[in-house]
Coordinates of N, CA and C in Angstrom, one line a residue:
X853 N 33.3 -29.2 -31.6 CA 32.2 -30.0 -32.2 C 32.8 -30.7 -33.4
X854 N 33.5 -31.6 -33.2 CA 34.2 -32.7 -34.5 C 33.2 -33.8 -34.6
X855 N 32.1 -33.7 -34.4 CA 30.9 -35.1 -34.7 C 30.5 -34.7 -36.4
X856 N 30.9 -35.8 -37.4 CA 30.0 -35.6 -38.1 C 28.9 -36.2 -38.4
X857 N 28.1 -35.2 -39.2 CA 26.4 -34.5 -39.3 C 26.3 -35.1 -40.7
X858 N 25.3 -36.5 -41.0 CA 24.9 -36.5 -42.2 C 23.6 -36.3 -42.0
X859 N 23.5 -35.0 -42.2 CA 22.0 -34.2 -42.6 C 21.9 -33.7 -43.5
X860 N 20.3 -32.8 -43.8 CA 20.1 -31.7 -45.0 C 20.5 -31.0 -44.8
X861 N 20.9 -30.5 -43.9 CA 21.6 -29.0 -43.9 C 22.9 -29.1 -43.1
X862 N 23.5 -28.7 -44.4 CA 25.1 -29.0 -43.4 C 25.6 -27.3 -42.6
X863 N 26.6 -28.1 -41.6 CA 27.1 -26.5 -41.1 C 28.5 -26.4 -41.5
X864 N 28.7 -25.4 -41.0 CA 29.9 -24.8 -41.5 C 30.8 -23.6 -40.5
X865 N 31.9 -24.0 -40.0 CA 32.1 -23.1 -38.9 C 33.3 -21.8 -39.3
X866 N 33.2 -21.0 -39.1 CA 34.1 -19.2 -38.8 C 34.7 -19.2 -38.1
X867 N 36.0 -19.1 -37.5 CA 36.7 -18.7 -36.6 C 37.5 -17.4 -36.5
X868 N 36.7 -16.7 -36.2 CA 37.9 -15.2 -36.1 C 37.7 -14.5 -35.2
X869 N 39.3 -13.7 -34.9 CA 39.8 -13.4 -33.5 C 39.1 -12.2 -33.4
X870 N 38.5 -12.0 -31.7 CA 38.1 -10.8 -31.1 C 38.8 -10.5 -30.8
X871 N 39.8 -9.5 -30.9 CA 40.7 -8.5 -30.1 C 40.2 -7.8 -29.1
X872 N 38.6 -7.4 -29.0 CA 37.9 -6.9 -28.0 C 37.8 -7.7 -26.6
X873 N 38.2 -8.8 -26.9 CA 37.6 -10.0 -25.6 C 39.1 -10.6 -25.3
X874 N 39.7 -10.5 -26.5 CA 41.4 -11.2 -26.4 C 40.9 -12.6 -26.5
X875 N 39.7 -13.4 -27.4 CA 39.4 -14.7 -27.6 C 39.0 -14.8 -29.3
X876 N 38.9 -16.5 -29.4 CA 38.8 -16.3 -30.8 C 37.0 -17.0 -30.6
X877 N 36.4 -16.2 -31.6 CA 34.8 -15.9 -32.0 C 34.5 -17.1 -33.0
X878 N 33.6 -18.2 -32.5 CA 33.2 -19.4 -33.3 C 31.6 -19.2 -33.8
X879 N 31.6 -19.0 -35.2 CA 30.5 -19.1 -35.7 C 30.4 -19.7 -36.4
X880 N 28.7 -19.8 -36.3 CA 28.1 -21.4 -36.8 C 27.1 -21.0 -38.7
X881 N 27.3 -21.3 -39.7 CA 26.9 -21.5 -40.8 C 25.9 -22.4 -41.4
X882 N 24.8 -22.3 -41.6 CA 23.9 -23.4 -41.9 C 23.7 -22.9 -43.7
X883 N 24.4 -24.3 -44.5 CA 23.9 -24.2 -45.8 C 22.3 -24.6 -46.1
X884 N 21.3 -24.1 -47.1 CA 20.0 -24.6 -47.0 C 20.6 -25.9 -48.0
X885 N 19.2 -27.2 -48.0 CA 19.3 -28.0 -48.8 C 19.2 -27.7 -50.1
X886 N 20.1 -28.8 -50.6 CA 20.5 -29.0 -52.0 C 20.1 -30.2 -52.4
X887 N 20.0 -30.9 -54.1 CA 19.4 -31.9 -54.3 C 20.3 -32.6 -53.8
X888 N 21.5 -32.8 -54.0 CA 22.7 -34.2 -53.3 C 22.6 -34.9 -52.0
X889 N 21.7 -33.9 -50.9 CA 21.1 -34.3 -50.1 C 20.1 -35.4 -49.6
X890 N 20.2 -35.8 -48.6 CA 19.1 -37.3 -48.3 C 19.1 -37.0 -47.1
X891 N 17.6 -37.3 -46.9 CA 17.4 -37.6 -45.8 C 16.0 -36.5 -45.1
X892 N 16.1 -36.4 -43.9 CA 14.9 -35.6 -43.7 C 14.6 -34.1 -44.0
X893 N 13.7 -33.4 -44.4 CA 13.7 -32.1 -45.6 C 14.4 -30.9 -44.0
X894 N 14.2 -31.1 -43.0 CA 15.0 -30.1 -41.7 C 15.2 -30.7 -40.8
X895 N 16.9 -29.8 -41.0 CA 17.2 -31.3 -39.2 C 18.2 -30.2 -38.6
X896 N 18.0 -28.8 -39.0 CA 18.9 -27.9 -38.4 C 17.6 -26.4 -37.9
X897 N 17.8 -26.0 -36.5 CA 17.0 -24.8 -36.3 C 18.3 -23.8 -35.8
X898 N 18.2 -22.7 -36.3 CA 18.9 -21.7 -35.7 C 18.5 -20.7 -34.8
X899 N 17.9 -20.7 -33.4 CA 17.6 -19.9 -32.7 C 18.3 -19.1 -31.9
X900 N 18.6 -17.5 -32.4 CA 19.5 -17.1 -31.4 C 21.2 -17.5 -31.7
X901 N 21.7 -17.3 -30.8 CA 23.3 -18.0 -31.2 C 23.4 -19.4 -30.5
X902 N 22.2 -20.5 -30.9 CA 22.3 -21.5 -30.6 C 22.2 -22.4 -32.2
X903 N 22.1 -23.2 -32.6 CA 22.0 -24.4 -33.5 C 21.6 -25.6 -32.7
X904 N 20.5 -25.7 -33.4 CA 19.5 -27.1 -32.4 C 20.0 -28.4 -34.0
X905 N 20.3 -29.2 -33.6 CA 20.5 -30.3 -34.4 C 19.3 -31.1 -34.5
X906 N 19.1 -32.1 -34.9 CA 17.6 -32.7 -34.9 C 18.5 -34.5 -35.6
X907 N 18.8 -35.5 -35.2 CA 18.6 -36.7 -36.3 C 18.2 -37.7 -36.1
X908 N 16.8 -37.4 -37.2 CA 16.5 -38.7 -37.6 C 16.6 -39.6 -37.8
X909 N 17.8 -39.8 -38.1 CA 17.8 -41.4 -39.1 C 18.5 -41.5 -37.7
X910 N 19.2 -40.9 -36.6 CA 19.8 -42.3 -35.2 C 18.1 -42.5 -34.9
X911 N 17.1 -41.7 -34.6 CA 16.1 -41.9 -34.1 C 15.4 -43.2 -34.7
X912 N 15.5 -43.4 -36.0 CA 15.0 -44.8 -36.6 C 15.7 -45.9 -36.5
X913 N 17.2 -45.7 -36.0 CA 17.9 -46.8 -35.7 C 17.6 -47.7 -34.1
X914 N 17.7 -46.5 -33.3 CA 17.4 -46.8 -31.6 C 16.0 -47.1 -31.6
X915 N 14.7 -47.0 -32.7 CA 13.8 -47.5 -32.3 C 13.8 -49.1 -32.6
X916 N 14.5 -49.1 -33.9 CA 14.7 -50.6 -34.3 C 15.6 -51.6 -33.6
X917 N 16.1 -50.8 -33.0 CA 17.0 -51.3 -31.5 C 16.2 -51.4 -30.7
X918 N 15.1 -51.0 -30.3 CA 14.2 -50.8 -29.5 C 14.7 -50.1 -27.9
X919 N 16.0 -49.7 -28.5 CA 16.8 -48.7 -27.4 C 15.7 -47.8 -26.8
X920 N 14.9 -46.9 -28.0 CA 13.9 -46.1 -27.3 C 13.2 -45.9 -28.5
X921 N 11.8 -45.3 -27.8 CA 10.6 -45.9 -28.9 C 9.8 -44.5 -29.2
X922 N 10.3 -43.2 -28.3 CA 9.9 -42.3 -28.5 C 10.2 -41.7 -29.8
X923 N 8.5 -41.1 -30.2 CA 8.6 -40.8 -31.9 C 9.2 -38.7 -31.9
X924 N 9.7 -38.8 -30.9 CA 10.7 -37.4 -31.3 C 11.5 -37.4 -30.6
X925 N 13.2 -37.5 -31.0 CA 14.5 -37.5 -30.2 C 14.4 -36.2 -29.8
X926 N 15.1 -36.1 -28.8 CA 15.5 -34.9 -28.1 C 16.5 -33.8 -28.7
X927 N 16.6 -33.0 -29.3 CA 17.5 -32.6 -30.6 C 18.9 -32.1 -29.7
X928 N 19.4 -31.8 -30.1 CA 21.0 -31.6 -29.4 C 21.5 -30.0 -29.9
X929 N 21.9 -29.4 -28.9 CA 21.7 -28.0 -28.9 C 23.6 -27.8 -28.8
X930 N 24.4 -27.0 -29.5 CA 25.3 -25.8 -29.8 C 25.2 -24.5 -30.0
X931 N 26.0 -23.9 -28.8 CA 26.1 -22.4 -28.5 C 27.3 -21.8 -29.3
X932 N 27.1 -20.6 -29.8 CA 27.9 -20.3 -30.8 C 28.3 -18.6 -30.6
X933 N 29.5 -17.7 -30.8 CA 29.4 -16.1 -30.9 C 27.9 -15.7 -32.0
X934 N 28.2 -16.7 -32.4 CA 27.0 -16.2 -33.3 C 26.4 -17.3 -34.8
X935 N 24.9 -17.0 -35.1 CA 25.0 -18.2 -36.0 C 24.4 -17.6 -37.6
X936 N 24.5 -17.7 -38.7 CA 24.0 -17.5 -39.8 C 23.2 -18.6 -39.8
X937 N 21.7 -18.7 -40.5 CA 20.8 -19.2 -40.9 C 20.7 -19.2 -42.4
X938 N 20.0 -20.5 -42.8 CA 19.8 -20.7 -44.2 C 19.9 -19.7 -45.1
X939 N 18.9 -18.5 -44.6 CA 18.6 -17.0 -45.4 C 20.0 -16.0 -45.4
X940 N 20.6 -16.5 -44.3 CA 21.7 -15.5 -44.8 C 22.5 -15.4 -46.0
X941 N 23.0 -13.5 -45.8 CA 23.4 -13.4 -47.2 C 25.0 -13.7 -46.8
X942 N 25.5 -13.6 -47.8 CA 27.0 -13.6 -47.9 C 27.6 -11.6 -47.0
X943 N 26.7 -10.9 -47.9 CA 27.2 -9.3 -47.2 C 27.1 -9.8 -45.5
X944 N 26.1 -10.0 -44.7 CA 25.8 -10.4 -43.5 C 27.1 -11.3 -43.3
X945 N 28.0 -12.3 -42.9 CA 28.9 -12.9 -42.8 C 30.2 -11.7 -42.8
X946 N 29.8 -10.9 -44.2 CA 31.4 -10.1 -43.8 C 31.0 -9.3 -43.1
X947 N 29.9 -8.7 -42.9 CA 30.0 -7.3 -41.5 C 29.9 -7.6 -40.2
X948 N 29.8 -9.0 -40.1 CA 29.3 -9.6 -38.6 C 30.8 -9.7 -38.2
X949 N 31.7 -10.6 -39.1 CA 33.1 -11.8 -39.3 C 34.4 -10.8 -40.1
X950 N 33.9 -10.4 -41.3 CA 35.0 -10.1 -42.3 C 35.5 -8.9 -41.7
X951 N 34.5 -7.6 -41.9 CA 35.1 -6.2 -41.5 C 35.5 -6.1 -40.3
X952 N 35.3 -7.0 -38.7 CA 35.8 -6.4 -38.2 C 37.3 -6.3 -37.9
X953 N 37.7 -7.8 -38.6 CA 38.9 -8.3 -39.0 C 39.6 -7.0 -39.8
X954 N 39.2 -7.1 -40.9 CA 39.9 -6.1 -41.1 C 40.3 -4.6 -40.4
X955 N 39.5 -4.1 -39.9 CA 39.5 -3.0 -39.2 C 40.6 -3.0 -38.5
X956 N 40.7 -4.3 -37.7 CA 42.2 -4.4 -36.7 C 43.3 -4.5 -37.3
X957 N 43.2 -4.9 -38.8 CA 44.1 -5.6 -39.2 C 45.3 -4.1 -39.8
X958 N 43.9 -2.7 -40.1 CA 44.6 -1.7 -40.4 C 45.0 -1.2 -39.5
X959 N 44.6 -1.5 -38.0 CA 45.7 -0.7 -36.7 C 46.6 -1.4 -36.3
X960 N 47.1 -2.5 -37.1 CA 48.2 -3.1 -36.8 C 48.4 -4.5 -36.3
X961 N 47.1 -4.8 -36.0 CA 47.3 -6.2 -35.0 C 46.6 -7.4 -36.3
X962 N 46.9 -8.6 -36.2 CA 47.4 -9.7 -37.0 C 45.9 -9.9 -37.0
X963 N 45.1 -10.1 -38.5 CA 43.9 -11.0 -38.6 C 43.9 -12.6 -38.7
X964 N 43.2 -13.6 -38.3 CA 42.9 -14.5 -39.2 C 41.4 -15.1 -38.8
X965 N 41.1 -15.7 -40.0 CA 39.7 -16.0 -40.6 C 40.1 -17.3 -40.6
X966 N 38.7 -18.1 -40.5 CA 39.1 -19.7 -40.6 C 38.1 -20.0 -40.7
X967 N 38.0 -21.0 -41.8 CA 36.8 -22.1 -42.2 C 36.5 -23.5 -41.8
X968 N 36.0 -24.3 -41.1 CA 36.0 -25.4 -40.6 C 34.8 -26.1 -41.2
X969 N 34.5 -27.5 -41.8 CA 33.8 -27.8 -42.0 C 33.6 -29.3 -42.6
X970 N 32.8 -30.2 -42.9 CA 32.6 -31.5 -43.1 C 32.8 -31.0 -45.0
X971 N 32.9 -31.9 -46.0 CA 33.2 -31.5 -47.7 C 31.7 -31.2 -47.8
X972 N 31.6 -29.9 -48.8 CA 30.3 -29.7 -48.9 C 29.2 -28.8 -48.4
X973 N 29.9 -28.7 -47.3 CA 29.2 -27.8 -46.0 C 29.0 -26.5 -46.2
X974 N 30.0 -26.0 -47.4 CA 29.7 -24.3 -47.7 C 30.9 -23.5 -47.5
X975 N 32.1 -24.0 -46.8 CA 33.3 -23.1 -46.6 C 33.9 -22.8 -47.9
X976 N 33.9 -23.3 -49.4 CA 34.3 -22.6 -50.4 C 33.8 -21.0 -51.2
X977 N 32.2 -21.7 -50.5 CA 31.7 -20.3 -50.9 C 31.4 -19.2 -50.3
X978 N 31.6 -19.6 -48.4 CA 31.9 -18.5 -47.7 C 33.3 -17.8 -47.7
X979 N 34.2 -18.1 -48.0 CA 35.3 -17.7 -48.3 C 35.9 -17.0 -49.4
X980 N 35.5 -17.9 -50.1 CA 36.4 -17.7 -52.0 C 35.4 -17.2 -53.3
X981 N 34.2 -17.4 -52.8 CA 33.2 -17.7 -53.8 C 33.4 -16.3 -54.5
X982 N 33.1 -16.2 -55.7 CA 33.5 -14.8 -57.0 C 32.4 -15.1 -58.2
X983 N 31.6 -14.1 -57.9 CA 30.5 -14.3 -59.0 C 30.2 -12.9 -60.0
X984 N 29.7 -13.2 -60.9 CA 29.3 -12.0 -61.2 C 28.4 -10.8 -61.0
X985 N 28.0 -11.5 -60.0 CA 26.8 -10.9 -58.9 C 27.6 -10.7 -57.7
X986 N 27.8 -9.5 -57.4 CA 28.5 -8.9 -56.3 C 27.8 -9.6 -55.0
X987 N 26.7 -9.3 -54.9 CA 26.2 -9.9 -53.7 C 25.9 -11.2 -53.2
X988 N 26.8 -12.2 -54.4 CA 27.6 -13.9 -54.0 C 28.5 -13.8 -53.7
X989 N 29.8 -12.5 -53.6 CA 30.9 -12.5 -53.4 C 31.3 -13.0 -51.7
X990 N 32.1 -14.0 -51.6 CA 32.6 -14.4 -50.3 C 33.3 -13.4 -49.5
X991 N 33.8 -13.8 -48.5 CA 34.7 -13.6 -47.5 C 36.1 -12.5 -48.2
X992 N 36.4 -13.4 -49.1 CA 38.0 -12.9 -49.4 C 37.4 -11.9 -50.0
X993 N 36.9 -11.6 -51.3 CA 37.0 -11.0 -52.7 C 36.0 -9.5 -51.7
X994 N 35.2 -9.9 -50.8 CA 35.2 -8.6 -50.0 C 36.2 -7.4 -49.0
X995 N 36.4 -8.6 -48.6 CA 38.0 -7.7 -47.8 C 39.2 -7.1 -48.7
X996 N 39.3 -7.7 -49.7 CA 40.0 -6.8 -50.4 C 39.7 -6.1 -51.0
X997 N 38.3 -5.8 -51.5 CA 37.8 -4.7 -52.2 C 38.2 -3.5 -51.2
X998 N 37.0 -4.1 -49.9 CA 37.4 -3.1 -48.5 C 38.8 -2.4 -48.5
X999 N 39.4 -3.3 -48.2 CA 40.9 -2.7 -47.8 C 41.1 -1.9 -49.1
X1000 N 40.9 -1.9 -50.1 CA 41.8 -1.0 -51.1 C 40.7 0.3 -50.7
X1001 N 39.3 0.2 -50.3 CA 38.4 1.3 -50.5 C 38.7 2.2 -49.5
X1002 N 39.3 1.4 -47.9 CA 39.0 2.2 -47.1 C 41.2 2.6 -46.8
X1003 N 41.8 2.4 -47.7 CA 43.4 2.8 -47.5 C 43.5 4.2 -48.8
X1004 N 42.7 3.7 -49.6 CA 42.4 5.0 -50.5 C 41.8 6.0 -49.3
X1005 N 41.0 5.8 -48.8 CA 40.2 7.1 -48.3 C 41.2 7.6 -47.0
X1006 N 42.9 7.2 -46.6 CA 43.3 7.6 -45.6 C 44.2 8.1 -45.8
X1007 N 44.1 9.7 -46.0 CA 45.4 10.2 -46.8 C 46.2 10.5 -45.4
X1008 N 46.2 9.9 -44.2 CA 46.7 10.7 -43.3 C 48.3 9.3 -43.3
X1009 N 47.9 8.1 -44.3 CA 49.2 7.1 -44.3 C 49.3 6.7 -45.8
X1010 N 50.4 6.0 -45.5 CA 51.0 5.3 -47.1 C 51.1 4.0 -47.0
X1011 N 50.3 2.9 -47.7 CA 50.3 1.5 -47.7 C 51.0 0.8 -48.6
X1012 N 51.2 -0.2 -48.4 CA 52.2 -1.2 -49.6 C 51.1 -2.5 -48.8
X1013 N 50.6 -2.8 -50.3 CA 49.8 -4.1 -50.4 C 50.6 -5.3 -50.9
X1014 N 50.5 -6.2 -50.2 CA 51.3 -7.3 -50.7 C 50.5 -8.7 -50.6
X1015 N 50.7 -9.5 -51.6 CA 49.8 -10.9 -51.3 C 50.8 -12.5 -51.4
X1016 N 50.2 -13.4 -50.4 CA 51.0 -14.7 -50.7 C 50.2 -15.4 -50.3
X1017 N 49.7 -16.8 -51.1 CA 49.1 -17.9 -50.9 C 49.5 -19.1 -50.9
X1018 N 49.5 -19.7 -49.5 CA 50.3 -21.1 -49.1 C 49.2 -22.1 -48.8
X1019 N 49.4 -23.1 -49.6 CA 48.4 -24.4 -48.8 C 49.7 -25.6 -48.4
X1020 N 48.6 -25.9 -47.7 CA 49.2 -26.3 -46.1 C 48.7 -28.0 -46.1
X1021 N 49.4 -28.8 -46.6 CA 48.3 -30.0 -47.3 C 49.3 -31.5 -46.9
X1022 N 48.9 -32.5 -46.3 CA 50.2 -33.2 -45.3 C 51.2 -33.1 -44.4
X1023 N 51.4 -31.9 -43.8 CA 52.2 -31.4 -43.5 C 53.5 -30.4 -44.5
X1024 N 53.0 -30.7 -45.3 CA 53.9 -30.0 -46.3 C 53.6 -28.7 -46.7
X1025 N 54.6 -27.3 -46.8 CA 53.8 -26.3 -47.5 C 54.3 -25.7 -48.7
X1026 N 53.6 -25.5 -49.6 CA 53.8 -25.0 -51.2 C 53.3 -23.4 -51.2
X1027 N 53.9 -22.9 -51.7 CA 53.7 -22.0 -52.4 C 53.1 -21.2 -53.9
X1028 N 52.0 -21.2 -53.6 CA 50.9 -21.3 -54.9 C 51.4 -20.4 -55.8
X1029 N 51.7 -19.2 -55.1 CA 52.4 -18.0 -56.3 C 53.6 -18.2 -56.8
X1030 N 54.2 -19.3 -56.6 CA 55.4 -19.7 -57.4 C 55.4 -19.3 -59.0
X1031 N 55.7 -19.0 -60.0 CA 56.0 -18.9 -61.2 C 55.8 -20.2 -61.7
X1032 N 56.7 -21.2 -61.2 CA 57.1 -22.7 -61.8 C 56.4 -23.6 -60.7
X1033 N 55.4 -23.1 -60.1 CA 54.4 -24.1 -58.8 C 53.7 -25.5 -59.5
X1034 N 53.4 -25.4 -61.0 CA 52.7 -26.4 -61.7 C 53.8 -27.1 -62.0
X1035 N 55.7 -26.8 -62.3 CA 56.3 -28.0 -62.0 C 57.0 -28.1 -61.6
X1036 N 56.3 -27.9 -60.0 CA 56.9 -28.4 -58.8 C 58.0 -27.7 -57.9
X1037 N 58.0 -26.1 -58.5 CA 59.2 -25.4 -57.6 C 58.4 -24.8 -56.8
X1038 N 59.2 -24.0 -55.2 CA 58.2 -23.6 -54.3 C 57.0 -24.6 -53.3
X1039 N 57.9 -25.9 -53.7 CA 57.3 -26.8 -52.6 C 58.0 -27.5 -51.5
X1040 N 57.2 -27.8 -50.4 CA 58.2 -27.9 -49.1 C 58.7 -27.1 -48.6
X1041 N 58.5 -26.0 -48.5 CA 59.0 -25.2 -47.7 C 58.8 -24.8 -46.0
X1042 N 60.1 -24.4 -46.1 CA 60.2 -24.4 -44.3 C 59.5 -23.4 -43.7
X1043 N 59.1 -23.4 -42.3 CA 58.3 -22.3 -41.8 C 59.4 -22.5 -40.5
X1044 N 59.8 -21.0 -40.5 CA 60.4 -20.9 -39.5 C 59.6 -20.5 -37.9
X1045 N 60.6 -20.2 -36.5 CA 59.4 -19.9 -36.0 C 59.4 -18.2 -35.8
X1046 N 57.7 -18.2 -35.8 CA 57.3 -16.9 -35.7 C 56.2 -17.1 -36.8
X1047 N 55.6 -18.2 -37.6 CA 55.7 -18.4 -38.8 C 55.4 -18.2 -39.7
X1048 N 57.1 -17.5 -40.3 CA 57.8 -17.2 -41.0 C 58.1 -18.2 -42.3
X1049 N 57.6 -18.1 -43.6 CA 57.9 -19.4 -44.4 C 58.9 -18.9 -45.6
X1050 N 60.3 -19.6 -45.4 CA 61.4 -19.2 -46.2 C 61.3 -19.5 -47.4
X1051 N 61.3 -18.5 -48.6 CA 61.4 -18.4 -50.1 C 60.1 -18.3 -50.4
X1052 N 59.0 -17.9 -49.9 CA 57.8 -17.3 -49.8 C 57.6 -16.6 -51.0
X1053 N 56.9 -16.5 -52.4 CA 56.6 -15.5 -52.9 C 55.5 -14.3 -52.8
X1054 N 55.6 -12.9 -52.4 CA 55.0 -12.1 -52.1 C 55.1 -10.8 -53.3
X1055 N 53.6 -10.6 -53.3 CA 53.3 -10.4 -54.8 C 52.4 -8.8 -54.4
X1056 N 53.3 -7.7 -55.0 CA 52.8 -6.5 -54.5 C 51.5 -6.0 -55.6
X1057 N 50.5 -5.6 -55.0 CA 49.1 -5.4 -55.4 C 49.2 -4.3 -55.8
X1058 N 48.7 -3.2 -56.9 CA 48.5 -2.1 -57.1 C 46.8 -2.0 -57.2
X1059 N 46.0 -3.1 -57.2 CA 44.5 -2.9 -57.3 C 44.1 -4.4 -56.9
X1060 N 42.6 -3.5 -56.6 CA 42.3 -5.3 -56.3 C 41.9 -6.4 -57.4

């Protein structure tokens, strides 16, 4: 679904891997309206793990075309593993998406999480977002609480936490946790295969 949607309610897509199915799990995010928005006050329904799209404004263009004159388009429907709705919370997102990721991720096998979306759509704040209100906390700042809560409680192993943040921007990749990253060391770097990214800084966590 690469069409973009200038509606009130933008979406916002999840991708993360089922190990249970051996596929990867596409969910659909609807942010509620905001004032920056134009246009008609609902043009998104979420029923079920579908997303019904609704738009108006092609509907006023094809009539002035006189393409078609009917006063309700036919709205256009997306199937999804699953969909969050306006009301959803942020907790809802990680126990549907986040925890089960993690869970696999402590028996060994590889997580990843993924945000997709048009600018605006809501992937900064399903992911990153950090408030002082725990229950705005995104995607990330949950899983690592998690993971430190539930490696404490496993006296039956011994963990080494480690962190590294790479953006990936042109084809080019930098290294955020560089020391000297503001000028300019820890950029370009190679990713070997397996991907593996040479001179990587990995930054061991004693808390979250």
């Amino acid at each position: 679904f690469h069409r973009s949607l200038h509606l009130s309610c933008a979406l916002s897509f999840v991708l993360a891997m089922d190990n249970a199915s051996g596929r990867v799990q596409v969910w659909a995010r609807v942010r509620p309206p905001i004032e920056q928005d134009h246009g008609p006050c609902h043009a998104v329904d979420c029923i079920d793990k579908t997303v019904r799209v609704r738009n108006d404004a092609e509907a006023v263009e094809r009539m002035l075309g006189q393409v078609d004159t009917s006063p309700s388009p036919e709205p256009k429907e997306f199937a999804f593993d699953g969909v969050f709705g306006e009301s959803s919370a942020q907790r809802d997102v990680f126990m549907q998406i986040g925890l089960p990721v993690l869970r696999e991720a402590l028996r060994g096998i590889n997580g990843t999480i993924l945000a997709y979306g048009q600018t605006g759509s809501g992937k900064t704040h399903s992911l990153l977002h950090q408030s002082s209100k725990g229950e705005e906390a995104g995607l990330l700042p949950r899983l690592v609480a998690s993971l430190f809560l539930m490696i404490s409680q496993d006296v039956a192993n011994v963990y080494d936490v480690e962190a590294a943040a790479v953006q990936v921007y042109n084809e080019q990749v930098d290294d955020l946790l560089n020391p000297d990253h503001q000028s300019g060391q820890g950029n370009n770097l190679n990713v070997r295969d397996g991907g593996i990214v040479t001179g990587l800084n990995w930054i061991r966590c004693m808390k979250p």
